[in-house]
Amino acid sequence: MKPTDISAPDYFHKVVDCQWACPAHTPVPEYIRLIAEGRYSDAYMINWRSNVFPGILGRTCDRPCEPACRRGRVEEKPVAICRLKRVAADFKDDIKHRLPRPSAKNGKRIALIGGGPASLTVARDLAPLGYHCTVFDSDAKTGGMMRSQIPKFRLPDQVIDEETDYILNLGIEFKGGQRVDSLKKLLSENYDAIFVGSGAPRGRELDVPGRKEAAQHIHIGIDWLASVSFGHTDKIGRRVIVLGGGNTAMDCCRTARRLGGEDVKVIVRSGFEEMKASPWEKEDALHEDIPIFNFMVPIAFTHADG
Ligand code: SF4
């Protein structure tokens, strides 16, 4: 048997299941201990270093750490790791003086395409090392899909503003309202490196009979959420059907409820357990009186009487 290699940091990380399951390997036990001592700012800073957006993630993370939590083996539910991150964010004091300072420039220029979490994280790590970072986004404000797709009742703008400002204040140049259409053109501007963090902003189409005829009454999930987020859409019909069983579908049905949908239903091809949406997202939809119908396959859109 091969001896265990304890010189590799992964060995110790794996001992803490929740920390290992977190894609950012956030030191979960450490910050929860600090919260227990009432040291919210310290707990926040531990999170900030590892996952960059603790206030945002404390509201929206898909929390792969929680199914890994060992308390889940002996209690009915795991420790509420995600929500505790929000506790640290909401109860902390002013932490601005604890953030890195903009440092002397090293002469290297980096262009970052997209103003969402990927580019902002790269900029956060490079700016304190002296790199001049310029972030481009087609939207006027930073945040990317965090701002445009996650409904405001789950993630208010103030939380996004606060945590993206921590990063912008490191001396990062933000060019809002500037969509990058040509990498060739950007390359000709003599950046030393270009980071593409544009995400995957395209929803799923459902091409079944009647799609074109009823197009005016059919919306693609992420586009519709963005339209609500930017204030272009502020109402919806009385009866709404949401097709799909992922987290976007859960955001759509709950948003439709808030925009006047009285009879909102979710239709899903798979069974309830197999749905892609996280269990707590499904629970929230059900609590808002939105029924979920499983094992139903859409075969056509029909549109009658207006
Ligand atoms: S809530 Fe998200 S960011 Fe926080 S520890 Fe869990 S997986 Fe990591």
Short mmCIF file of C-alpha atoms and ligand atoms in Angstrom, two decimals:
data_model
loop_
_atom_site.label_atom_id
_atom_site.label_comp_id
_atom_site.label_asym_id
_atom_site.label_seq_id
_atom_site.Cartn_x
_atom_site.Cartn_y
_atom_site.Cartn_z
CA MET A 1 0.00 0.00 0.00
CA LYS A 2 1.31 3.41 -0.93
CA PRO A 3 2.06 5.55 2.13
CA THR A 4 -0.14 8.63 2.46
CA ASP A 5 1.60 11.70 1.13
CA ILE A 6 0.94 14.25 3.85
CA SER A 7 3.27 16.79 2.25
CA ALA A 8 0.50 17.50 -0.32
CA PRO A 9 -1.93 20.14 1.00
CA ASP A 10 -4.83 18.22 -0.60
CA TYR A 11 -4.45 15.53 2.06
CA PHE A 12 -5.44 17.97 4.79
CA HIS A 13 -8.08 19.66 2.69
CA LYS A 14 -9.81 16.35 2.08
CA VAL A 15 -10.04 15.77 5.83
CA VAL A 16 -12.47 18.68 5.99
CA ASP A 17 -15.16 17.43 3.65
CA CYS A 18 -17.06 20.71 3.27
CA GLN A 19 -13.88 22.66 2.50
CA TRP A 20 -12.86 20.09 -0.07
CA ALA A 21 -16.32 20.14 -1.70
CA CYS A 22 -16.31 23.94 -2.04
CA PRO A 23 -14.87 24.83 -5.47
CA ALA A 24 -13.00 27.71 -3.81
CA HIS A 25 -11.89 25.47 -0.90
CA THR A 26 -13.19 28.03 1.59
CA PRO A 27 -11.96 27.22 5.14
CA VAL A 28 -15.47 26.59 6.38
CA PRO A 29 -14.82 25.38 9.97
CA GLU A 30 -12.49 28.33 10.55
CA TYR A 31 -15.00 30.99 9.62
CA ILE A 32 -17.88 29.28 11.40
CA ARG A 33 -15.80 29.20 14.60
CA LEU A 34 -15.21 32.96 14.20
CA ILE A 35 -18.93 33.59 13.74
CA ALA A 36 -19.58 31.61 16.92
CA GLU A 37 -17.20 34.02 18.70
CA GLY A 38 -19.05 36.99 17.22
CA ARG A 39 -16.06 37.91 15.03
CA TYR A 40 -18.09 38.58 11.89
CA SER A 41 -15.53 40.83 10.16
CA ASP A 42 -12.80 38.22 10.61
CA ALA A 43 -15.12 35.53 9.27
CA TYR A 44 -15.94 37.78 6.30
CA MET A 45 -12.28 38.37 5.47
CA ILE A 46 -11.52 34.64 5.48
CA ASN A 47 -14.30 34.23 2.96
CA TRP A 48 -13.28 37.25 0.93
CA ARG A 49 -9.81 35.86 0.46
CA SER A 50 -11.03 32.51 -0.78
CA ASN A 51 -14.33 33.11 -2.55
CA VAL A 52 -14.28 36.88 -3.31
CA PHE A 53 -18.03 37.54 -3.00
CA PRO A 54 -19.17 36.29 0.43
CA GLY A 55 -22.31 38.46 0.63
CA ILE A 56 -23.39 37.40 -2.85
CA LEU A 57 -22.54 33.73 -2.35
CA GLY A 58 -24.19 33.71 1.07
CA ARG A 59 -27.42 34.36 -0.83
CA THR A 60 -26.93 32.49 -4.06
CA CYS A 61 -24.21 29.83 -3.93
CA ASP A 62 -25.27 26.37 -5.05
CA ARG A 63 -23.54 25.19 -1.85
CA PRO A 64 -21.86 21.91 -2.82
CA CYS A 65 -20.27 22.13 0.65
CA GLU A 66 -23.54 21.32 2.41
CA PRO A 67 -24.19 17.82 1.04
CA ALA A 68 -20.58 17.07 2.06
CA CYS A 69 -21.06 18.32 5.63
CA ARG A 70 -20.52 15.50 8.12
CA ARG A 71 -23.31 16.73 10.39
CA GLY A 72 -25.63 15.58 7.62
CA ARG A 73 -24.75 11.99 8.58
CA VAL A 74 -25.99 12.33 12.13
CA GLU A 75 -28.58 15.11 11.94
CA GLU A 76 -31.50 15.62 9.63
CA LYS A 77 -29.79 18.54 7.87
CA PRO A 78 -26.20 19.71 7.39
CA VAL A 79 -24.81 22.93 8.89
CA ALA A 80 -26.21 25.94 6.99
CA ILE A 81 -22.76 26.83 5.66
CA CYS A 82 -24.00 29.05 2.86
CA ARG A 83 -26.34 31.16 4.97
CA LEU A 84 -23.62 31.56 7.62
CA LYS A 85 -21.56 33.28 4.95
CA ARG A 86 -24.42 35.77 4.63
CA VAL A 87 -24.45 36.18 8.41
CA ALA A 88 -20.77 37.18 8.32
CA ALA A 89 -21.41 39.58 5.43
CA ASP A 90 -24.47 41.23 6.99
CA PHE A 91 -23.07 41.61 10.52
CA LYS A 92 -19.50 42.63 9.73
CA ASP A 93 -18.17 46.11 10.43
CA ASP A 94 -16.57 48.32 7.81
CA ILE A 95 -13.77 46.16 6.41
CA LYS A 96 -12.44 48.54 3.72
CA HIS A 97 -9.22 49.22 5.64
CA ARG A 98 -8.50 45.47 5.60
CA LEU A 99 -8.58 45.17 1.81
CA PRO A 100 -5.39 45.33 -0.27
CA ARG A 101 -4.24 48.80 -1.35
CA PRO A 102 -3.83 49.76 -5.01
CA SER A 103 -0.13 49.18 -5.55
CA ALA A 104 2.57 50.79 -7.70
CA LYS A 105 2.07 49.77 -11.30
CA ASN A 106 4.45 47.22 -12.82
CA GLY A 107 3.93 48.46 -16.39
CA LYS A 108 1.85 45.47 -17.56
CA ARG A 109 -1.67 46.02 -18.93
CA ILE A 110 -4.39 43.38 -18.78
CA ALA A 111 -7.74 43.53 -20.62
CA LEU A 112 -10.59 41.57 -19.10
CA ILE A 113 -13.69 40.88 -21.17
CA GLY A 114 -16.88 40.71 -19.12
CA GLY A 115 -17.59 42.45 -15.84
CA GLY A 116 -18.86 39.39 -13.99
CA PRO A 117 -17.36 37.28 -11.22
CA ALA A 118 -14.65 35.63 -13.37
CA SER A 119 -13.04 38.86 -14.62
CA LEU A 120 -13.49 40.63 -11.30
CA THR A 121 -11.78 37.79 -9.47
CA VAL A 122 -8.82 37.86 -11.85
CA ALA A 123 -8.62 41.64 -11.53
CA ARG A 124 -8.77 41.40 -7.73
CA ASP A 125 -5.79 39.06 -7.71
CA LEU A 126 -3.72 40.94 -10.30
CA ALA A 127 -4.26 44.57 -9.29
CA PRO A 128 -2.47 44.29 -5.91
CA LEU A 129 0.52 42.85 -7.81
CA GLY A 130 0.79 46.04 -9.84
CA TYR A 131 -0.99 45.04 -13.07
CA HIS A 132 -3.14 47.69 -14.71
CA CYS A 133 -6.48 45.93 -15.25
CA THR A 134 -9.17 47.19 -17.61
CA VAL A 135 -12.54 45.45 -17.45
CA PHE A 136 -14.94 45.74 -20.41
CA ASP A 137 -18.65 44.98 -20.21
CA SER A 138 -21.58 45.67 -22.50
CA ASP A 139 -23.68 46.62 -19.46
CA ALA A 140 -23.23 49.92 -17.71
CA LYS A 141 -22.44 48.35 -14.32
CA THR A 142 -20.28 45.51 -13.10
CA GLY A 143 -21.65 42.20 -11.89
CA GLY A 144 -22.48 40.42 -15.15
CA MET A 145 -25.03 37.67 -14.72
CA MET A 146 -25.04 38.17 -10.94
CA ARG A 147 -26.73 41.48 -11.65
CA SER A 148 -28.73 40.67 -14.75
CA GLN A 149 -30.04 37.17 -14.12
CA ILE A 150 -30.44 36.63 -10.41
CA PRO A 151 -33.76 38.14 -9.26
CA LYS A 152 -33.46 41.14 -6.96
CA PHE A 153 -35.55 39.49 -4.25
CA ARG A 154 -32.71 36.96 -3.93
CA LEU A 155 -29.79 39.29 -4.49
CA PRO A 156 -30.33 43.03 -4.01
CA ASP A 157 -28.24 45.50 -6.03
CA GLN A 158 -26.68 47.00 -2.88
CA VAL A 159 -24.96 43.71 -2.10
CA ILE A 160 -23.56 43.49 -5.64
CA ASP A 161 -22.50 47.16 -5.58
CA GLU A 162 -20.70 46.76 -2.27
CA GLU A 163 -18.69 43.70 -3.24
CA THR A 164 -17.87 44.76 -6.78
CA ASP A 165 -16.79 48.18 -5.48
CA TYR A 166 -14.30 46.52 -3.12
CA ILE A 167 -12.61 45.22 -6.27
CA LEU A 168 -12.97 48.30 -8.47
CA ASN A 169 -11.44 50.40 -5.69
CA LEU A 170 -8.20 48.48 -6.08
CA GLY A 171 -7.49 50.84 -8.98
CA ILE A 172 -9.27 48.86 -11.68
CA GLU A 173 -10.46 50.65 -14.79
CA PHE A 174 -14.02 49.72 -15.73
CA LYS A 175 -15.32 50.41 -19.23
CA GLY A 176 -19.07 49.88 -18.91
CA GLY A 177 -21.32 49.95 -21.96
CA GLN A 178 -18.43 48.77 -24.15
CA ARG A 179 -19.11 45.45 -25.78
CA VAL A 180 -16.03 43.72 -27.18
CA ASP A 181 -16.91 42.42 -30.65
CA SER A 182 -13.42 41.93 -32.03
CA LEU A 183 -10.55 40.24 -30.22
CA LYS A 184 -8.32 41.28 -33.11
CA LYS A 185 -9.02 44.93 -32.40
CA LEU A 186 -8.37 44.45 -28.69
CA LEU A 187 -5.11 42.63 -29.42
CA SER A 188 -4.01 45.59 -31.54
CA GLU A 189 -4.29 47.81 -28.45
CA ASN A 190 -1.12 46.28 -27.03
CA TYR A 191 -2.40 44.66 -23.90
CA ASP A 192 0.09 42.23 -22.34
CA ALA A 193 -2.69 39.71 -21.75
CA ILE A 194 -6.41 39.35 -22.38
CA PHE A 195 -8.73 37.40 -20.11
CA VAL A 196 -12.04 36.29 -21.60
CA GLY A 197 -14.60 36.04 -18.82
CA SER A 198 -17.73 36.54 -20.84
CA GLY A 199 -19.65 33.61 -19.33
CA ALA A 200 -22.28 31.68 -21.25
CA PRO A 201 -25.15 34.10 -21.62
CA ARG A 202 -27.39 32.02 -23.88
CA GLY A 203 -30.64 30.35 -22.88
CA ARG A 204 -32.14 27.12 -24.22
CA GLU A 205 -34.58 27.24 -27.16
CA LEU A 206 -37.46 24.79 -27.43
CA ASP A 207 -38.24 24.20 -31.04
CA VAL A 208 -41.59 22.42 -31.06
CA PRO A 209 -44.58 23.14 -33.35
CA GLY A 210 -46.25 26.51 -32.71
CA ARG A 211 -43.06 28.17 -31.44
CA LYS A 212 -43.05 30.81 -34.18
CA GLU A 213 -46.79 31.47 -34.17
CA ALA A 214 -46.84 32.10 -30.41
CA ALA A 215 -43.43 33.81 -30.27
CA GLN A 216 -44.82 36.99 -28.74
CA HIS A 217 -45.92 35.06 -25.67
CA ILE A 218 -42.86 32.85 -25.24
CA HIS A 219 -39.66 34.03 -23.56
CA ILE A 220 -36.23 32.50 -23.09
CA GLY A 221 -35.57 32.23 -19.34
CA ILE A 222 -32.31 34.11 -18.90
CA ASP A 223 -33.28 36.84 -21.39
CA TRP A 224 -36.57 37.38 -19.63
CA LEU A 225 -34.89 37.55 -16.22
CA ALA A 226 -32.44 40.14 -17.58
CA SER A 227 -35.30 42.15 -19.00
CA VAL A 228 -37.00 42.14 -15.57
CA SER A 229 -33.74 43.00 -13.87
CA PHE A 230 -33.14 46.04 -16.08
CA GLY A 231 -36.74 47.21 -15.64
CA HIS A 232 -37.85 46.62 -19.24
CA THR A 233 -40.44 44.06 -18.13
CA ASP A 234 -42.64 44.74 -15.13
CA LYS A 235 -45.66 42.52 -15.71
CA ILE A 236 -46.67 39.12 -17.02
CA GLY A 237 -49.95 37.46 -17.98
CA ARG A 238 -52.21 35.95 -15.35
CA ARG A 239 -51.53 32.32 -16.30
CA VAL A 240 -47.88 31.37 -16.74
CA ILE A 241 -46.20 28.08 -17.60
CA VAL A 242 -42.48 27.69 -16.98
CA LEU A 243 -40.83 24.86 -18.92
CA GLY A 244 -37.72 23.38 -17.34
CA GLY A 245 -36.48 22.14 -14.00
CA GLY A 246 -33.25 24.04 -13.37
CA ASN A 247 -32.48 26.98 -11.11
CA THR A 248 -33.29 29.43 -13.93
CA ALA A 249 -36.78 27.93 -14.14
CA MET A 250 -37.18 28.38 -10.37
CA ASP A 251 -36.11 32.04 -10.67
CA CYS A 252 -38.54 32.52 -13.56
CA CYS A 253 -41.56 31.05 -11.81
CA ARG A 254 -40.93 33.00 -8.59
CA THR A 255 -40.38 36.20 -10.57
CA ALA A 256 -43.56 35.60 -12.58
CA ARG A 257 -45.44 35.28 -9.28
CA ARG A 258 -44.16 38.71 -8.24
CA LEU A 259 -45.05 40.32 -11.57
CA GLY A 260 -48.71 39.39 -11.39
CA GLY A 261 -48.80 35.73 -12.42
CA GLU A 262 -51.69 34.28 -10.44
CA ASP A 263 -51.63 30.79 -11.87
CA VAL A 264 -47.97 29.86 -12.32
CA LYS A 265 -46.98 26.25 -13.04
CA VAL A 266 -43.66 24.54 -13.68
CA ILE A 267 -43.57 21.70 -16.21
CA VAL A 268 -40.58 19.37 -16.13
CA ARG A 269 -39.57 16.37 -18.24
CA SER A 270 -37.78 14.57 -15.41
CA GLY A 271 -38.93 13.37 -12.01
CA PHE A 272 -38.87 15.71 -9.01
CA GLU A 273 -35.70 14.22 -7.52
CA GLU A 274 -33.85 14.34 -10.82
CA MET A 275 -34.57 18.02 -11.48
CA LYS A 276 -31.46 20.12 -11.93
CA ALA A 277 -32.68 22.82 -9.54
CA SER A 278 -31.21 22.71 -6.05
CA PRO A 279 -33.56 21.24 -3.40
CA TRP A 280 -33.87 24.60 -1.58
CA GLU A 281 -34.82 26.39 -4.82
CA LYS A 282 -37.59 23.86 -5.47
CA GLU A 283 -38.71 24.23 -1.87
CA ASP A 284 -38.91 28.03 -2.21
CA ALA A 285 -41.05 27.70 -5.36
CA LEU A 286 -43.40 25.23 -3.68
CA HIS A 287 -43.69 27.54 -0.64
CA GLU A 288 -44.88 30.26 -3.01
CA ASP A 289 -47.69 28.02 -4.10
CA ILE A 290 -46.18 27.16 -7.46
CA PRO A 291 -46.94 23.55 -8.40
CA ILE A 292 -44.28 21.49 -10.18
CA PHE A 293 -45.54 18.88 -12.66
CA ASN A 294 -43.00 16.15 -13.41
CA PHE A 295 -42.60 13.63 -16.22
CA MET A 296 -44.36 15.92 -18.71
CA VAL A 297 -42.87 16.50 -22.15
CA PRO A 298 -43.90 19.58 -24.14
CA ILE A 299 -44.99 18.61 -27.64
CA ALA A 300 -46.40 21.85 -29.05
CA PHE A 301 -47.23 25.47 -28.24
CA THR A 302 -50.85 26.33 -28.89
CA HIS A 303 -52.11 29.86 -28.86
CA ALA A 304 -55.78 30.81 -28.98
CA ASP A 305 -57.97 33.84 -28.24
CA GLY A 306 -55.28 36.54 -28.09
S1 SF4 B 1 -21.52 28.22 0.29
FE1 SF4 B 1 -20.42 28.09 -1.68
S2 SF4 B 1 -18.60 29.38 -1.46
FE2 SF4 B 1 -19.40 28.96 0.61
S3 SF4 B 1 -18.26 27.17 1.34
FE3 SF4 B 1 -20.16 26.42 0.39
S4 SF4 B 1 -19.60 25.99 -1.75
FE4 SF4 B 1 -17.97 27.31 -0.89
#
